[in-house]
Amino acid sequence: EVQLVESGGGLVQPGGSLRLSCAASGFTFDDYAMSWVRQAPGKGLEWVSTISMTGGSTYYAESLKGRFTISRDNAKNTLYLQMNSLKSEDTAVYYCAKPRYGTRYEYDYWGQGTQVTVSS
């Protein structure tokens, strides 16, 4: 059974940092590119970032470049998102997502999400 379990969210002040983790199980983690997607209150899903199977290539939403860093540890089956210089508009539920085999963005499994709230 595929499982994706996010952690690391919380309340942080503007300008602060958080590191999200996503523990994956039930599939061969390094066979898949992995992504982070977020949903702000009252809004739709927004793609945040994707990392290739090996971690050698990373992709970001244009508005997040330079502040967020995606990474993975294939030995630990874990995906990460380092978020720096957080802004109120980064407040959202953050999900890690696994794609269908052979695709990058056709997600078939999601975690339960972790809440990130940026507020003073």
Tab-separated table of N, CA and C in Angstrom:
chain	number	residue	atom	x	y	z
A	1	GLU	N	0.842	-1.194	0.000
A	1	GLU	CA	0.000	0.000	0.000
A	1	GLU	C	0.884	1.253	0.000
A	2	VAL	N	0.606	2.119	-0.949
A	2	VAL	CA	1.358	3.374	-1.018
A	2	VAL	C	0.943	4.281	0.134
A	3	GLN	N	1.948	4.823	0.817
A	3	GLN	CA	1.683	5.799	1.869
A	3	GLN	C	2.655	6.964	1.728
A	4	LEU	N	2.120	8.153	1.878
A	4	LEU	CA	2.907	9.388	1.905
A	4	LEU	C	2.502	10.149	3.157
A	5	VAL	N	3.453	10.388	4.030
A	5	VAL	CA	3.144	11.025	5.310
A	5	VAL	C	4.003	12.272	5.469
A	6	GLU	N	3.338	13.421	5.402
A	6	GLU	CA	4.036	14.693	5.549
A	6	GLU	C	4.167	15.076	7.019
A	7	SER	N	5.174	15.863	7.304
A	7	SER	CA	5.378	16.405	8.641
A	7	SER	C	6.210	17.676	8.533
A	8	GLY	N	6.266	18.418	9.630
A	8	GLY	CA	7.126	19.588	9.679
A	8	GLY	C	6.417	20.920	9.552
A	9	GLY	N	5.119	20.889	9.310
A	9	GLY	CA	4.389	22.144	9.220
A	9	GLY	C	4.216	22.788	10.589
A	10	GLY	N	3.650	23.993	10.575
A	10	GLY	CA	3.418	24.692	11.830
A	10	GLY	C	3.210	26.165	11.602
A	11	LEU	N	3.255	26.899	12.707
A	11	LEU	CA	3.095	28.349	12.678
A	11	LEU	C	4.471	28.996	12.700
A	12	VAL	N	4.709	29.902	11.780
A	12	VAL	CA	5.997	30.579	11.696
A	12	VAL	C	5.767	32.048	11.376
A	13	GLN	N	6.649	32.887	11.850
A	13	GLN	CA	6.532	34.313	11.570
A	13	GLN	C	7.020	34.624	10.169
A	14	PRO	N	6.523	35.704	9.589
A	14	PRO	CA	7.042	36.117	8.275
A	14	PRO	C	8.562	36.264	8.324
A	15	GLY	N	9.218	35.768	7.276
A	15	GLY	CA	10.665	35.772	7.234
A	15	GLY	C	11.306	34.539	7.811
A	16	GLY	N	10.518	33.707	8.451
A	16	GLY	CA	11.038	32.498	9.067
A	16	GLY	C	11.203	31.353	8.086
A	17	SER	N	11.603	30.204	8.626
A	17	SER	CA	11.864	29.025	7.807
A	17	SER	C	11.175	27.801	8.393
A	18	LEU	N	10.886	26.869	7.520
A	18	LEU	CA	10.382	25.560	7.904
A	18	LEU	C	10.950	24.535	6.945
A	19	ARG	N	11.079	23.298	7.445
A	19	ARG	CA	11.483	22.195	6.582
A	19	ARG	C	10.414	21.122	6.670
A	20	LEU	N	9.793	20.863	5.549
A	20	LEU	CA	8.788	19.807	5.472
A	20	LEU	C	9.435	18.501	5.052
A	21	SER	N	8.876	17.409	5.559
A	21	SER	CA	9.329	16.070	5.171
A	21	SER	C	8.133	15.258	4.698
A	22	CYS	N	8.405	14.306	3.833
A	22	CYS	CA	7.382	13.376	3.362
A	22	CYS	C	7.998	11.984	3.356
A	23	ALA	N	7.533	11.154	4.255
A	23	ALA	CA	8.023	9.777	4.327
A	23	ALA	C	7.183	8.901	3.411
A	24	ALA	N	7.850	8.233	2.494
A	24	ALA	CA	7.154	7.424	1.497
A	24	ALA	C	7.353	5.936	1.762
A	25	SER	N	6.320	5.152	1.474
A	25	SER	CA	6.427	3.707	1.606
A	25	SER	C	5.436	3.043	0.668
A	26	GLY	N	5.673	1.755	0.413
A	26	GLY	CA	4.752	0.995	-0.413
A	26	GLY	C	5.042	1.031	-1.897
A	27	PHE	N	6.134	1.686	-2.291
A	27	PHE	CA	6.528	1.702	-3.702
A	27	PHE	C	8.027	1.964	-3.762
A	28	THR	N	8.597	1.761	-4.933
A	28	THR	CA	10.036	1.970	-5.104
A	28	THR	C	10.289	3.456	-5.303
A	29	PHE	N	10.649	4.105	-4.226
A	29	PHE	CA	10.715	5.570	-4.175
A	29	PHE	C	11.581	6.150	-5.282
A	30	ASP	N	12.745	5.572	-5.520
A	30	ASP	CA	13.660	6.187	-6.493
A	30	ASP	C	13.316	5.842	-7.940
A	31	ASP	N	12.156	5.245	-8.157
A	31	ASP	CA	11.638	5.059	-9.510
A	31	ASP	C	10.738	6.207	-9.947
A	32	TYR	N	10.544	7.186	-9.036
A	32	TYR	CA	9.564	8.232	-9.310
A	32	TYR	C	10.121	9.618	-9.036
A	33	ALA	N	9.840	10.540	-9.965
A	33	ALA	CA	9.961	11.948	-9.611
A	33	ALA	C	8.897	12.226	-8.562
A	34	MET	N	9.158	13.177	-7.686
A	34	MET	CA	8.200	13.500	-6.627
A	34	MET	C	7.964	15.001	-6.587
A	35	SER	N	6.810	15.366	-6.088
A	35	SER	CA	6.413	16.772	-6.106
A	35	SER	C	5.825	17.233	-4.778
A	36	TRP	N	5.864	18.540	-4.606
A	36	TRP	CA	5.097	19.211	-3.558
A	36	TRP	C	4.038	20.075	-4.240
A	37	VAL	N	2.852	20.038	-3.682
A	37	VAL	CA	1.723	20.827	-4.167
A	37	VAL	C	1.081	21.453	-2.938
A	38	ARG	N	0.549	22.652	-3.068
A	38	ARG	CA	-0.067	23.292	-1.896
A	38	ARG	C	-1.457	23.823	-2.235
A	39	GLN	N	-2.225	24.034	-1.179
A	39	GLN	CA	-3.553	24.608	-1.339
A	39	GLN	C	-3.764	25.652	-0.257
A	40	ALA	N	-3.849	26.893	-0.678
A	40	ALA	CA	-4.103	27.997	0.243
A	40	ALA	C	-5.592	28.044	0.578
A	41	PRO	N	-5.951	28.660	1.697
A	41	PRO	CA	-7.356	28.737	2.092
A	41	PRO	C	-8.222	29.338	0.992
A	42	GLY	N	-9.258	28.635	0.623
A	42	GLY	CA	-10.199	29.143	-0.356
A	42	GLY	C	-9.715	29.128	-1.787
A	43	LYS	N	-8.562	28.500	-2.039
A	43	LYS	CA	-7.996	28.477	-3.386
A	43	LYS	C	-7.797	27.051	-3.866
A	44	GLY	N	-7.470	26.929	-5.139
A	44	GLY	CA	-7.225	25.618	-5.714
A	44	GLY	C	-5.815	25.125	-5.457
A	45	LEU	N	-5.525	23.942	-5.965
A	45	LEU	CA	-4.195	23.374	-5.815
A	45	LEU	C	-3.180	24.160	-6.642
A	46	GLU	N	-2.012	24.330	-6.072
A	46	GLU	CA	-0.920	25.046	-6.748
A	46	GLU	C	0.324	24.172	-6.718
A	47	TRP	N	0.869	23.873	-7.874
A	47	TRP	CA	2.119	23.114	-7.936
A	47	TRP	C	3.243	23.973	-7.376
A	48	VAL	N	4.078	23.362	-6.531
A	48	VAL	CA	5.172	24.074	-5.877
A	48	VAL	C	6.517	23.692	-6.487
A	49	SER	N	6.795	22.387	-6.533
A	49	SER	CA	8.126	21.964	-6.946
A	49	SER	C	8.126	20.479	-7.269
A	50	THR	N	9.064	20.078	-8.119
A	50	THR	CA	9.252	18.674	-8.492
A	50	THR	C	10.734	18.365	-8.502
A	51	ILE	N	11.066	17.141	-8.120
A	51	ILE	CA	12.447	16.684	-8.153
A	51	ILE	C	12.512	15.368	-8.916
A	52	SER	N	13.551	15.212	-9.705
A	52	SER	CA	13.715	13.996	-10.506
A	52	SER	C	14.024	12.799	-9.610
A	53	MET	N	14.027	11.616	-10.226
A	53	MET	CA	14.214	10.374	-9.482
A	53	MET	C	15.523	10.359	-8.696
A	54	THR	N	16.575	10.862	-9.324
A	54	THR	CA	17.886	10.849	-8.673
A	54	THR	C	18.132	12.077	-7.814
A	55	GLY	N	17.296	13.091	-7.993
A	55	GLY	CA	17.523	14.354	-7.304
A	55	GLY	C	18.405	15.312	-8.084
A	56	GLY	N	18.825	14.895	-9.258
A	56	GLY	CA	19.733	15.725	-10.026
A	56	GLY	C	19.086	16.916	-10.712
A	57	SER	N	17.772	16.855	-10.875
A	57	SER	CA	17.049	17.968	-11.499
A	57	SER	C	15.902	18.405	-10.603
A	58	THR	N	15.744	19.701	-10.478
A	58	THR	CA	14.670	20.259	-9.655
A	58	THR	C	13.942	21.350	-10.440
A	59	TYR	N	12.694	21.514	-10.137
A	59	TYR	CA	11.834	22.453	-10.843
A	59	TYR	C	10.965	23.175	-9.808
A	60	TYR	N	10.755	24.469	-10.041
A	60	TYR	CA	10.017	25.277	-9.065
A	60	TYR	C	9.016	26.177	-9.776
A	61	ALA	N	7.939	26.464	-9.060
A	61	ALA	CA	7.059	27.526	-9.505
A	61	ALA	C	7.875	28.816	-9.519
A	62	GLU	N	7.656	29.591	-10.557
A	62	GLU	CA	8.487	30.789	-10.757
A	62	GLU	C	8.496	31.694	-9.535
A	63	SER	N	7.359	31.842	-8.896
A	63	SER	CA	7.234	32.775	-7.775
A	63	SER	C	7.975	32.299	-6.525
A	64	LEU	N	8.406	31.026	-6.512
A	64	LEU	CA	9.036	30.468	-5.326
A	64	LEU	C	10.539	30.266	-5.476
A	65	LYS	N	11.025	30.458	-6.674
A	65	LYS	CA	12.462	30.255	-6.904
A	65	LYS	C	13.289	31.132	-5.986
A	66	GLY	N	14.315	30.527	-5.419
A	66	GLY	CA	15.211	31.256	-4.544
A	66	GLY	C	14.821	31.202	-3.077
A	67	ARG	N	13.572	30.825	-2.795
A	67	ARG	CA	13.143	30.734	-1.400
A	67	ARG	C	12.919	29.290	-0.953
A	68	PHE	N	12.471	28.447	-1.873
A	68	PHE	CA	12.177	27.048	-1.547
A	68	PHE	C	13.217	26.148	-2.203
A	69	THR	N	13.551	25.063	-1.516
A	69	THR	CA	14.479	24.074	-2.050
A	69	THR	C	13.912	22.678	-1.821
A	70	ILE	N	13.732	21.945	-2.907
A	70	ILE	CA	13.267	20.567	-2.815
A	70	ILE	C	14.475	19.643	-2.821
A	71	SER	N	14.388	18.564	-2.065
A	71	SER	CA	15.462	17.576	-2.057
A	71	SER	C	14.868	16.221	-1.686
A	72	ARG	N	15.673	15.192	-1.819
A	72	ARG	CA	15.214	13.853	-1.467
A	72	ARG	C	16.386	13.026	-0.971
A	73	ASP	N	16.069	12.053	-0.127
A	73	ASP	CA	17.046	11.075	0.339
A	73	ASP	C	16.492	9.705	-0.035
A	74	ASN	N	16.971	9.152	-1.107
A	74	ASN	CA	16.426	7.882	-1.588
A	74	ASN	C	16.750	6.720	-0.649
A	75	ALA	N	17.803	6.833	0.115
A	75	ALA	CA	18.123	5.790	1.090
A	75	ALA	C	17.102	5.761	2.226
A	76	LYS	N	16.506	6.920	2.490
A	76	LYS	CA	15.506	7.018	3.569
A	76	LYS	C	14.078	7.102	3.035
A	77	ASN	N	13.925	7.038	1.714
A	77	ASN	CA	12.587	7.152	1.109
A	77	ASN	C	11.856	8.397	1.592
A	78	THR	N	12.561	9.506	1.594
A	78	THR	CA	12.003	10.735	2.139
A	78	THR	C	12.226	11.905	1.192
A	79	LEU	N	11.191	12.699	1.061
A	79	LEU	CA	11.192	13.922	0.265
A	79	LEU	C	11.165	15.105	1.227
A	80	TYR	N	11.852	16.169	0.851
A	80	TYR	CA	11.938	17.355	1.710
A	80	TYR	C	11.571	18.612	0.943
A	81	LEU	N	11.147	19.626	1.694
A	81	LEU	CA	10.975	20.962	1.142
A	81	LEU	C	11.461	21.965	2.185
A	82	GLN	N	12.574	22.602	1.891
A	82	GLN	CA	13.089	23.660	2.750
A	82	GLN	C	12.489	24.976	2.293
A	83	MET	N	11.826	25.657	3.210
A	83	MET	CA	11.146	26.907	2.877
A	83	MET	C	11.755	28.028	3.713
A	84	ASN	N	12.314	29.007	3.031
A	84	ASN	CA	12.938	30.154	3.696
A	84	ASN	C	12.211	31.432	3.328
A	85	SER	N	12.479	32.470	4.105
A	85	SER	CA	11.894	33.788	3.851
A	85	SER	C	10.393	33.683	3.618
A	86	LEU	N	9.731	32.989	4.516
A	86	LEU	CA	8.306	32.713	4.330
A	86	LEU	C	7.475	33.985	4.399
A	87	LYS	N	6.424	33.987	3.589
A	87	LYS	CA	5.510	35.115	3.492
A	87	LYS	C	4.109	34.648	3.870
A	88	SER	N	3.257	35.605	4.187
A	88	SER	CA	1.881	35.240	4.554
A	88	SER	C	1.195	34.479	3.430
A	89	GLU	N	1.535	34.796	2.209
A	89	GLU	CA	0.903	34.121	1.071
A	89	GLU	C	1.379	32.680	0.891
A	90	ASP	N	2.346	32.254	1.668
A	90	ASP	CA	2.766	30.851	1.654
A	90	ASP	C	1.892	29.998	2.574
A	91	THR	N	1.008	30.624	3.319
A	91	THR	CA	0.091	29.878	4.184
A	91	THR	C	-0.762	28.947	3.336
A	92	ALA	N	-0.698	27.659	3.652
A	92	ALA	CA	-1.400	26.651	2.858
A	92	ALA	C	-1.213	25.286	3.507
A	93	VAL	N	-1.986	24.331	3.017
A	93	VAL	CA	-1.705	22.930	3.312
A	93	VAL	C	-0.773	22.432	2.216
A	94	TYR	N	0.314	21.817	2.626
A	94	TYR	CA	1.319	21.325	1.693
A	94	TYR	C	1.222	19.809	1.590
A	95	TYR	N	1.149	19.346	0.348
A	95	TYR	CA	1.023	17.915	0.079
A	95	TYR	C	2.225	17.421	-0.723
A	96	CYS	N	2.692	16.230	-0.408
A	96	CYS	CA	3.610	15.583	-1.343
A	96	CYS	C	2.780	14.676	-2.237
A	97	ALA	N	3.245	14.505	-3.449
A	97	ALA	CA	2.466	13.776	-4.441
A	97	ALA	C	3.357	12.858	-5.256
A	98	LYS	N	2.855	11.674	-5.493
A	98	LYS	CA	3.546	10.671	-6.310
A	98	LYS	C	2.825	10.562	-7.651
A	99	PRO	N	3.574	10.526	-8.745
A	99	PRO	CA	2.926	10.406	-10.052
A	99	PRO	C	2.737	8.957	-10.479
A	100	ARG	N	1.936	8.767	-11.503
A	100	ARG	CA	1.833	7.440	-12.110
A	100	ARG	C	3.179	7.086	-12.715
A	101	TYR	N	3.471	5.803	-12.769
A	101	TYR	CA	4.759	5.356	-13.277
A	101	TYR	C	4.974	5.841	-14.707
A	102	GLY	N	6.145	6.389	-14.953
A	102	GLY	CA	6.482	6.861	-16.285
A	102	GLY	C	6.037	8.283	-16.569
A	103	THR	N	5.376	8.914	-15.610
A	103	THR	CA	4.967	10.302	-15.778
A	103	THR	C	5.616	11.159	-14.704
A	104	ARG	N	5.482	12.445	-14.848
A	104	ARG	CA	6.050	13.330	-13.832
A	104	ARG	C	4.985	14.083	-13.061
A	105	TYR	N	3.888	14.400	-13.749
A	105	TYR	CA	2.893	15.262	-13.123
A	105	TYR	C	1.498	14.654	-13.041
A	106	GLU	N	1.333	13.434	-13.446
A	106	GLU	CA	0.030	12.772	-13.335
A	106	GLU	C	-0.025	12.060	-11.989
A	107	TYR	N	-0.467	12.762	-10.982
A	107	TYR	CA	-0.392	12.260	-9.613
A	107	TYR	C	-1.484	11.230	-9.350
A	108	ASP	N	-1.074	10.148	-8.697
A	108	ASP	CA	-2.074	9.148	-8.327
A	108	ASP	C	-2.156	8.942	-6.812
A	109	TYR	N	-1.186	9.435	-6.070
A	109	TYR	CA	-1.236	9.344	-4.615
A	109	TYR	C	-0.785	10.671	-4.000
A	110	TRP	N	-1.462	11.009	-2.921
A	110	TRP	CA	-1.180	12.226	-2.177
A	110	TRP	C	-1.056	11.868	-0.688
A	111	GLY	N	-0.284	12.673	0.015
A	111	GLY	CA	-0.279	12.545	1.459
A	111	GLY	C	-1.488	13.243	2.054
A	112	GLN	N	-1.554	13.221	3.372
A	112	GLN	CA	-2.686	13.860	4.058
A	112	GLN	C	-2.502	15.362	4.201
A	113	GLY	N	-1.290	15.824	3.950
A	113	GLY	CA	-1.015	17.248	4.009
A	113	GLY	C	-0.500	17.698	5.363
A	114	THR	N	0.260	18.785	5.342
A	114	THR	CA	0.736	19.407	6.579
A	114	THR	C	0.485	20.911	6.480
A	115	GLN	N	-0.082	21.476	7.528
A	115	GLN	CA	-0.482	22.878	7.516
A	115	GLN	C	0.719	23.771	7.796
A	116	VAL	N	0.892	24.766	6.955
A	116	VAL	CA	1.890	25.811	7.180
A	116	VAL	C	1.146	27.133	7.307
A	117	THR	N	1.356	27.800	8.419
A	117	THR	CA	0.723	29.092	8.652
A	117	THR	C	1.811	30.122	8.916
A	118	VAL	N	1.823	31.156	8.097
A	118	VAL	CA	2.814	32.228	8.235
A	118	VAL	C	2.089	33.470	8.731
A	119	SER	N	2.373	33.816	9.960
A	119	SER	CA	1.649	34.922	10.582
A	119	SER	C	2.446	35.464	11.754
A	120	SER	N	2.299	36.760	11.980
A	120	SER	CA	2.945	37.372	13.134
A	120	SER	C	1.990	37.408	14.322
